[in-house]
């Protein structure tokens, strides 16, 4: 059998992908949450998983070091998606990309023409495009996490971040003021790998599609 490498990130994507892998008869031999290993074997000698940062999954697939992987739409928009085939919305890790500010901050006044807004985000491309579409000038501050802190300590006026339950915003006295996009995770496949390993990859795509349909 042709060797197959699947790129996944630890945490929610790995957890929500396990049932899909199981539907395709693929079972990891170790739990990446407990193991420090970055290459995880499966019950199939020719299939392995590589465990990478969520934002690095598209890069591993783009360069063909992984044949396919699973990445959030947020990560894919930031990455640009070059060289990637995105056949399936897996409807996992669902959340929303939002603009949020401190409670009481007059957002409507801050986004008037001619005003400048300081926006902190892990997603500078998404944030830049959103505010460019609105014709609002922004100073973007790139962060790598804990964005909710930025407006609280005066680093920014607003943040562009993911919201699911809203608990993190609430716990930090922030409120969502704009919805940018609905986010879920996509199957991403290296285009060359799909051609060369079609007989191995396409049945897995079909199984994931059926399992996703069933879960809906
Ligand atoms: P990195 O390690 O690259 O910084 P990360 O810490 O954002 O990435 P995760 O928290 O595992 O990685 O998130 C993986 C994906 O899950 C995100 O890209 C997003 O699509 C989705 N996601 C993030 N936060 C939530 C949430 N609160 N609820 C549901 N899905 C989420
Ligand atoms: C994500 C996101 C928010 C939080 C929103 O962070 O960046 O902080 O989830 O979820 P909620 O609306 O359900 O509270 P995550 O938990 O992934 O932590 P991170 O900062 O490590 O990315």
mmCIF file of C-alpha atoms and ligand atoms in Angstrom:
data_model
loop_
_atom_site.group_PDB
_atom_site.id
_atom_site.type_symbol
_atom_site.label_atom_id
_atom_site.label_comp_id
_atom_site.label_asym_id
_atom_site.label_seq_id
_atom_site.Cartn_x
_atom_site.Cartn_y
_atom_site.Cartn_z
ATOM 1 C CA UNK A 1 0.000 0.000 0.000
ATOM 2 C CA UNK A 2 1.125 3.572 -0.704
ATOM 3 C CA UNK A 3 2.267 5.377 2.483
ATOM 4 C CA UNK A 4 -0.066 8.050 3.782
ATOM 5 C CA UNK A 5 0.702 10.909 6.179
ATOM 6 C CA UNK A 6 -2.115 12.833 7.864
ATOM 7 C CA UNK A 7 -1.459 16.195 9.597
ATOM 8 C CA UNK A 8 -3.533 16.987 12.676
ATOM 9 C CA UNK A 9 -3.305 19.368 15.614
ATOM 10 C CA UNK A 10 -3.725 18.284 19.221
ATOM 11 C CA UNK A 11 -6.793 19.236 21.203
ATOM 12 C CA UNK A 12 -10.224 19.847 19.766
ATOM 13 C CA UNK A 13 -9.365 19.012 16.135
ATOM 14 C CA UNK A 14 -7.687 15.732 17.082
ATOM 15 C CA UNK A 15 -10.564 14.841 19.431
ATOM 16 C CA UNK A 16 -13.243 15.634 16.863
ATOM 17 C CA UNK A 17 -11.337 13.868 14.063
ATOM 18 C CA UNK A 18 -10.979 10.563 15.937
ATOM 19 C CA UNK A 19 -14.546 9.405 15.114
ATOM 20 C CA UNK A 20 -13.978 10.233 11.427
ATOM 21 C CA UNK A 21 -10.722 8.279 11.379
ATOM 22 C CA UNK A 22 -12.468 5.409 13.163
ATOM 23 C CA UNK A 23 -15.195 5.407 10.492
ATOM 24 C CA UNK A 24 -12.410 4.932 7.933
ATOM 25 C CA UNK A 25 -10.946 2.095 10.051
ATOM 26 C CA UNK A 26 -7.926 4.186 11.117
ATOM 27 C CA UNK A 27 -6.958 3.997 14.796
ATOM 28 C CA UNK A 28 -3.930 5.855 16.236
ATOM 29 C CA UNK A 29 -1.764 3.644 18.445
ATOM 30 C CA UNK A 30 -1.085 6.508 20.896
ATOM 31 C CA UNK A 31 -2.841 9.555 22.260
ATOM 32 C CA UNK A 32 -0.868 12.712 21.329
ATOM 33 C CA UNK A 33 -2.211 14.445 24.471
ATOM 34 C CA UNK A 34 -0.269 11.943 26.573
ATOM 35 C CA UNK A 35 2.671 11.173 24.304
ATOM 36 C CA UNK A 36 5.436 13.637 23.397
ATOM 37 C CA UNK A 37 5.800 11.899 20.035
ATOM 38 C CA UNK A 38 5.101 13.990 16.956
ATOM 39 C CA UNK A 39 4.759 11.049 14.598
ATOM 40 C CA UNK A 40 2.012 8.695 15.687
ATOM 41 C CA UNK A 41 1.576 5.266 14.127
ATOM 42 C CA UNK A 42 -1.824 3.791 13.374
ATOM 43 C CA UNK A 43 -3.216 0.277 13.117
ATOM 44 C CA UNK A 44 -2.246 0.442 9.405
ATOM 45 C CA UNK A 45 1.488 0.112 8.772
ATOM 46 C CA UNK A 46 1.235 2.499 5.784
ATOM 47 C CA UNK A 47 -0.725 5.282 7.566
ATOM 48 C CA UNK A 48 0.806 7.679 10.108
ATOM 49 C CA UNK A 49 -0.241 10.908 11.766
ATOM 50 C CA UNK A 50 1.981 13.952 12.227
ATOM 51 C CA UNK A 51 1.036 16.233 15.111
ATOM 52 C CA UNK A 52 1.609 19.926 14.341
ATOM 53 C CA UNK A 53 0.370 23.354 15.489
ATOM 54 C CA UNK A 54 -3.141 24.081 14.158
ATOM 55 C CA UNK A 55 -1.817 27.006 12.108
ATOM 56 C CA UNK A 56 0.940 24.841 10.582
ATOM 57 C CA UNK A 57 -1.363 22.128 9.164
ATOM 58 C CA UNK A 58 -1.869 23.888 5.763
ATOM 59 C CA UNK A 59 1.908 24.319 5.377
ATOM 60 C CA UNK A 60 2.614 20.602 5.900
ATOM 61 C CA UNK A 61 -0.085 19.701 3.384
ATOM 62 C CA UNK A 62 0.904 22.417 0.880
ATOM 63 C CA UNK A 63 4.489 21.093 0.763
ATOM 64 C CA UNK A 64 3.299 17.502 0.449
ATOM 65 C CA UNK A 65 4.981 16.401 3.678
ATOM 66 C CA UNK A 66 1.475 15.416 4.722
ATOM 67 C CA UNK A 67 -0.927 14.052 2.101
ATOM 68 C CA UNK A 68 -3.929 15.515 3.835
ATOM 69 C CA UNK A 69 -4.891 17.218 7.060
ATOM 70 C CA UNK A 70 -7.647 19.002 8.906
ATOM 71 C CA UNK A 71 -7.572 22.747 9.516
ATOM 72 C CA UNK A 72 -9.951 25.454 10.697
ATOM 73 C CA UNK A 73 -11.372 27.822 8.091
ATOM 74 C CA UNK A 74 -9.788 30.648 10.124
ATOM 75 C CA UNK A 75 -6.346 29.129 9.609
ATOM 76 C CA UNK A 76 -7.070 28.476 5.931
ATOM 77 C CA UNK A 77 -8.174 32.037 5.220
ATOM 78 C CA UNK A 78 -5.020 33.374 6.922
ATOM 79 C CA UNK A 79 -2.828 30.876 5.073
ATOM 80 C CA UNK A 80 -4.361 31.603 1.676
ATOM 81 C CA UNK A 81 -4.946 27.961 0.717
ATOM 82 C CA UNK A 82 -2.354 27.794 -2.104
ATOM 83 C CA UNK A 83 -1.830 24.260 -3.455
ATOM 84 C CA UNK A 84 -4.614 22.867 -1.297
ATOM 85 C CA UNK A 85 -7.721 21.008 -2.403
ATOM 86 C CA UNK A 86 -10.538 21.560 0.105
ATOM 87 C CA UNK A 87 -13.138 18.917 -0.674
ATOM 88 C CA UNK A 88 -15.062 18.795 2.595
ATOM 89 C CA UNK A 89 -16.462 20.941 5.357
ATOM 90 C CA UNK A 90 -16.279 18.493 8.259
ATOM 91 C CA UNK A 91 -18.516 20.711 10.446
ATOM 92 C CA UNK A 92 -16.248 20.143 13.446
ATOM 93 C CA UNK A 93 -14.673 22.756 15.772
ATOM 94 C CA UNK A 94 -17.489 25.161 14.922
ATOM 95 C CA UNK A 95 -17.266 28.748 16.095
ATOM 96 C CA UNK A 96 -17.561 32.311 14.790
ATOM 97 C CA UNK A 97 -14.975 34.945 13.881
ATOM 98 C CA UNK A 98 -16.093 38.122 15.630
ATOM 99 C CA UNK A 99 -15.040 41.651 16.454
ATOM 100 C CA UNK A 100 -15.207 42.284 20.198
ATOM 101 C CA UNK A 101 -14.639 45.313 22.408
ATOM 102 C CA UNK A 102 -14.820 46.219 26.110
ATOM 103 C CA UNK A 103 -18.378 46.527 27.375
ATOM 104 C CA UNK A 104 -19.392 50.175 27.112
ATOM 105 C CA UNK A 105 -16.883 51.014 24.344
ATOM 106 C CA UNK A 106 -18.672 53.074 21.681
ATOM 107 C CA UNK A 107 -17.813 50.896 18.673
ATOM 108 C CA UNK A 108 -20.250 52.642 16.315
ATOM 109 C CA UNK A 109 -18.478 55.956 16.943
ATOM 110 C CA UNK A 110 -15.036 54.357 16.621
ATOM 111 C CA UNK A 111 -15.701 53.025 13.137
ATOM 112 C CA UNK A 112 -16.887 56.315 11.613
ATOM 113 C CA UNK A 113 -15.073 57.418 8.442
ATOM 114 C CA UNK A 114 -11.802 59.151 9.268
ATOM 115 C CA UNK A 115 -11.369 57.375 12.617
ATOM 116 C CA UNK A 116 -8.485 54.993 13.344
ATOM 117 C CA UNK A 117 -9.052 51.824 15.298
ATOM 118 C CA UNK A 118 -6.389 49.718 17.020
ATOM 119 C CA UNK A 119 -7.196 46.057 16.467
ATOM 120 C CA UNK A 120 -5.336 43.131 18.038
ATOM 121 C CA UNK A 121 -5.610 39.719 16.447
ATOM 122 C CA UNK A 122 -3.987 36.403 15.694
ATOM 123 C CA UNK A 123 -5.711 36.799 12.293
ATOM 124 C CA UNK A 124 -4.283 40.013 10.771
ATOM 125 C CA UNK A 125 -5.323 39.157 7.194
ATOM 126 C CA UNK A 126 -8.930 38.448 8.162
ATOM 127 C CA UNK A 127 -9.026 41.591 10.322
ATOM 128 C CA UNK A 128 -7.424 43.773 7.622
ATOM 129 C CA UNK A 129 -9.862 42.583 4.957
ATOM 130 C CA UNK A 130 -12.882 43.028 7.205
ATOM 131 C CA UNK A 131 -12.050 46.630 8.088
ATOM 132 C CA UNK A 132 -10.904 47.476 4.553
ATOM 133 C CA UNK A 133 -14.342 46.363 3.303
ATOM 134 C CA UNK A 134 -15.913 48.753 5.810
ATOM 135 C CA UNK A 135 -13.554 51.550 4.795
ATOM 136 C CA UNK A 136 -12.197 51.838 8.329
ATOM 137 C CA UNK A 137 -8.497 52.567 8.945
ATOM 138 C CA UNK A 138 -6.941 50.152 11.408
ATOM 139 C CA UNK A 139 -3.620 49.743 13.151
ATOM 140 C CA UNK A 140 -3.188 45.987 13.417
ATOM 141 C CA UNK A 141 -1.365 44.428 16.339
ATOM 142 C CA UNK A 142 -0.414 40.788 15.790
ATOM 143 C CA UNK A 143 -0.888 38.521 18.811
ATOM 144 C CA UNK A 144 -0.506 34.748 19.152
ATOM 145 C CA UNK A 145 -3.162 34.085 21.827
ATOM 146 C CA UNK A 146 -5.097 35.479 24.811
ATOM 147 C CA UNK A 147 -6.409 38.266 22.588
ATOM 148 C CA UNK A 148 -9.136 39.075 25.106
ATOM 149 C CA UNK A 149 -6.503 40.724 27.290
ATOM 150 C CA UNK A 150 -5.592 43.392 24.730
ATOM 151 C CA UNK A 151 -8.590 45.751 25.161
ATOM 152 C CA UNK A 152 -8.523 45.277 28.934
ATOM 153 C CA UNK A 153 -4.998 46.636 29.296
ATOM 154 C CA UNK A 154 -5.222 49.293 26.566
ATOM 155 C CA UNK A 155 -3.177 47.496 23.917
ATOM 156 C CA UNK A 156 -6.068 47.746 21.454
ATOM 157 C CA UNK A 157 -9.604 49.115 21.055
ATOM 158 C CA UNK A 158 -10.953 45.910 19.554
ATOM 159 C CA UNK A 159 -10.007 42.300 18.895
ATOM 160 C CA UNK A 160 -10.801 39.925 16.066
ATOM 161 C CA UNK A 161 -11.071 36.453 17.579
ATOM 162 C CA UNK A 162 -13.024 33.223 17.635
ATOM 163 C CA UNK A 163 -16.119 32.936 19.788
ATOM 164 C CA UNK A 164 -17.954 29.734 20.582
ATOM 165 C CA UNK A 165 -19.901 29.747 23.862
ATOM 166 C CA UNK A 166 -19.071 33.406 24.515
ATOM 167 C CA UNK A 167 -17.758 32.456 27.976
ATOM 168 C CA UNK A 168 -14.284 33.903 27.410
ATOM 169 C CA UNK A 169 -15.700 37.267 26.301
ATOM 170 C CA UNK A 170 -18.109 37.309 29.247
ATOM 171 C CA UNK A 171 -15.416 36.414 31.780
ATOM 172 C CA UNK A 172 -13.365 39.366 30.550
ATOM 173 C CA UNK A 173 -16.139 41.984 30.326
ATOM 174 C CA UNK A 174 -16.016 42.068 26.558
ATOM 175 C CA UNK A 175 -18.847 41.970 24.043
ATOM 176 C CA UNK A 176 -19.073 40.871 20.430
ATOM 177 C CA UNK A 177 -20.018 43.749 18.144
ATOM 178 C CA UNK A 178 -19.633 42.240 14.680
ATOM 179 C CA UNK A 179 -19.824 38.835 13.076
ATOM 180 C CA UNK A 180 -17.183 38.283 10.391
ATOM 181 C CA UNK A 181 -17.588 34.614 9.432
ATOM 182 C CA UNK A 182 -18.812 31.219 10.543
ATOM 183 C CA UNK A 183 -15.877 28.898 11.076
ATOM 184 C CA UNK A 184 -15.552 25.117 10.972
ATOM 185 C CA UNK A 185 -12.782 22.707 10.052
ATOM 186 C CA UNK A 186 -12.057 21.508 6.527
ATOM 187 C CA UNK A 187 -10.373 18.489 5.081
ATOM 188 C CA UNK A 188 -7.404 19.740 3.078
ATOM 189 C CA UNK A 189 -5.600 17.560 0.584
ATOM 190 C CA UNK A 190 -2.319 18.053 -1.275
ATOM 191 C CA UNK A 191 -3.315 18.279 -4.959
ATOM 192 C CA UNK A 192 -0.413 16.155 -6.244
ATOM 193 C CA UNK A 193 -0.973 13.516 -3.549
ATOM 194 C CA UNK A 194 -4.628 13.244 -4.539
ATOM 195 C CA UNK A 195 -3.584 12.355 -8.091
ATOM 196 C CA UNK A 196 -0.755 10.000 -7.135
ATOM 197 C CA UNK A 197 -2.550 8.281 -4.249
ATOM 198 C CA UNK A 198 -6.145 8.615 -5.466
ATOM 199 C CA UNK A 199 -6.958 4.964 -4.712
ATOM 200 C CA UNK A 200 -5.989 5.402 -1.034
ATOM 201 C CA UNK A 201 -7.152 8.983 -0.421
ATOM 202 C CA UNK A 202 -10.503 9.125 -2.249
ATOM 203 C CA UNK A 203 -12.109 6.278 -0.225
ATOM 204 C CA UNK A 204 -11.121 8.115 2.980
ATOM 205 C CA UNK A 205 -12.654 11.358 1.659
ATOM 206 C CA UNK A 206 -15.842 9.430 0.799
ATOM 207 C CA UNK A 207 -15.985 7.880 4.274
ATOM 208 C CA UNK A 208 -15.430 11.267 5.961
ATOM 209 C CA UNK A 209 -18.184 12.760 3.761
ATOM 210 C CA UNK A 210 -20.636 10.006 4.724
ATOM 211 C CA UNK A 211 -19.757 10.265 8.440
ATOM 212 C CA UNK A 212 -20.147 14.073 8.324
ATOM 213 C CA UNK A 213 -23.518 13.731 6.601
ATOM 214 C CA UNK A 214 -24.670 11.224 9.215
ATOM 215 C CA UNK A 215 -23.619 13.488 12.088
ATOM 216 C CA UNK A 216 -25.518 16.464 10.589
HETATM 217 P P1 LIG B 1 -2.166 27.295 17.336
HETATM 218 O O1 LIG B 1 -1.661 26.197 18.223
HETATM 219 O O2 LIG B 1 -1.679 27.189 15.945
HETATM 220 O O3 LIG B 1 -2.035 28.664 17.929
HETATM 221 P P2 LIG B 1 -4.900 27.081 18.331
HETATM 222 O O4 LIG B 1 -4.372 27.178 19.721
HETATM 223 O O5 LIG B 1 -5.898 28.121 17.875
HETATM 224 O O6 LIG B 1 -3.731 27.037 17.222
HETATM 225 P P3 LIG B 1 -6.868 25.129 18.734
HETATM 226 O O7 LIG B 1 -7.273 25.947 19.934
HETATM 227 O O8 LIG B 1 -6.684 23.662 18.875
HETATM 228 O O9 LIG B 1 -5.542 25.670 18.117
HETATM 229 O O10 LIG B 1 -7.961 25.420 17.626
HETATM 230 C C1 LIG B 1 -7.982 24.705 16.435
HETATM 231 C C2 LIG B 1 -9.110 25.213 15.566
HETATM 232 O O11 LIG B 1 -10.344 25.004 16.268
HETATM 233 C C3 LIG B 1 -9.062 26.709 15.260
HETATM 234 O O12 LIG B 1 -8.273 26.952 14.114
HETATM 235 C C4 LIG B 1 -10.535 27.012 15.040
HETATM 236 O O13 LIG B 1 -10.914 26.691 13.710
HETATM 237 C C5 LIG B 1 -11.240 26.065 16.015
HETATM 238 N N1 LIG B 1 -11.558 26.706 17.307
HETATM 239 C C6 LIG B 1 -10.792 27.565 18.021
HETATM 240 N N2 LIG B 1 -11.403 27.927 19.166
HETATM 241 C C7 LIG B 1 -12.572 27.293 19.177
HETATM 242 C C8 LIG B 1 -13.654 27.240 20.115
HETATM 243 N N3 LIG B 1 -13.634 27.925 21.241
HETATM 244 N N4 LIG B 1 -14.699 26.435 19.835
HETATM 245 C C9 LIG B 1 -14.730 25.705 18.691
HETATM 246 N N5 LIG B 1 -13.746 25.723 17.774
HETATM 247 C C10 LIG B 1 -12.677 26.495 18.006
HETATM 248 C C1 LIG B 2 -10.473 30.108 21.595
HETATM 249 C C2 LIG B 2 -10.619 31.570 21.196
HETATM 250 C C3 LIG B 2 -11.289 32.186 22.408
HETATM 251 C C4 LIG B 2 -12.096 31.025 22.958
HETATM 252 C C5 LIG B 2 -13.551 31.265 22.666
HETATM 253 O O1 LIG B 2 -9.396 29.976 22.452
HETATM 254 O O2 LIG B 2 -9.366 32.154 20.900
HETATM 255 O O3 LIG B 2 -10.365 32.651 23.351
HETATM 256 O O4 LIG B 2 -11.670 29.831 22.285
HETATM 257 O O5 LIG B 2 -14.338 30.201 23.121
HETATM 258 P P1 LIG B 2 -15.648 30.491 24.002
HETATM 259 O O6 LIG B 2 -16.446 31.509 23.271
HETATM 260 O O7 LIG B 2 -16.324 29.147 24.078
HETATM 261 O O8 LIG B 2 -15.187 30.970 25.343
HETATM 262 P P2 LIG B 2 -8.846 28.544 22.860
HETATM 263 O O9 LIG B 2 -9.728 27.921 23.882
HETATM 264 O O10 LIG B 2 -8.602 27.716 21.652
HETATM 265 O O11 LIG B 2 -7.483 28.906 23.503
HETATM 266 P P3 LIG B 2 -6.172 29.505 22.771
HETATM 267 O O12 LIG B 2 -6.083 30.906 23.312
HETATM 268 O O13 LIG B 2 -5.104 28.577 23.209
HETATM 269 O O14 LIG B 2 -6.377 29.466 21.281
#
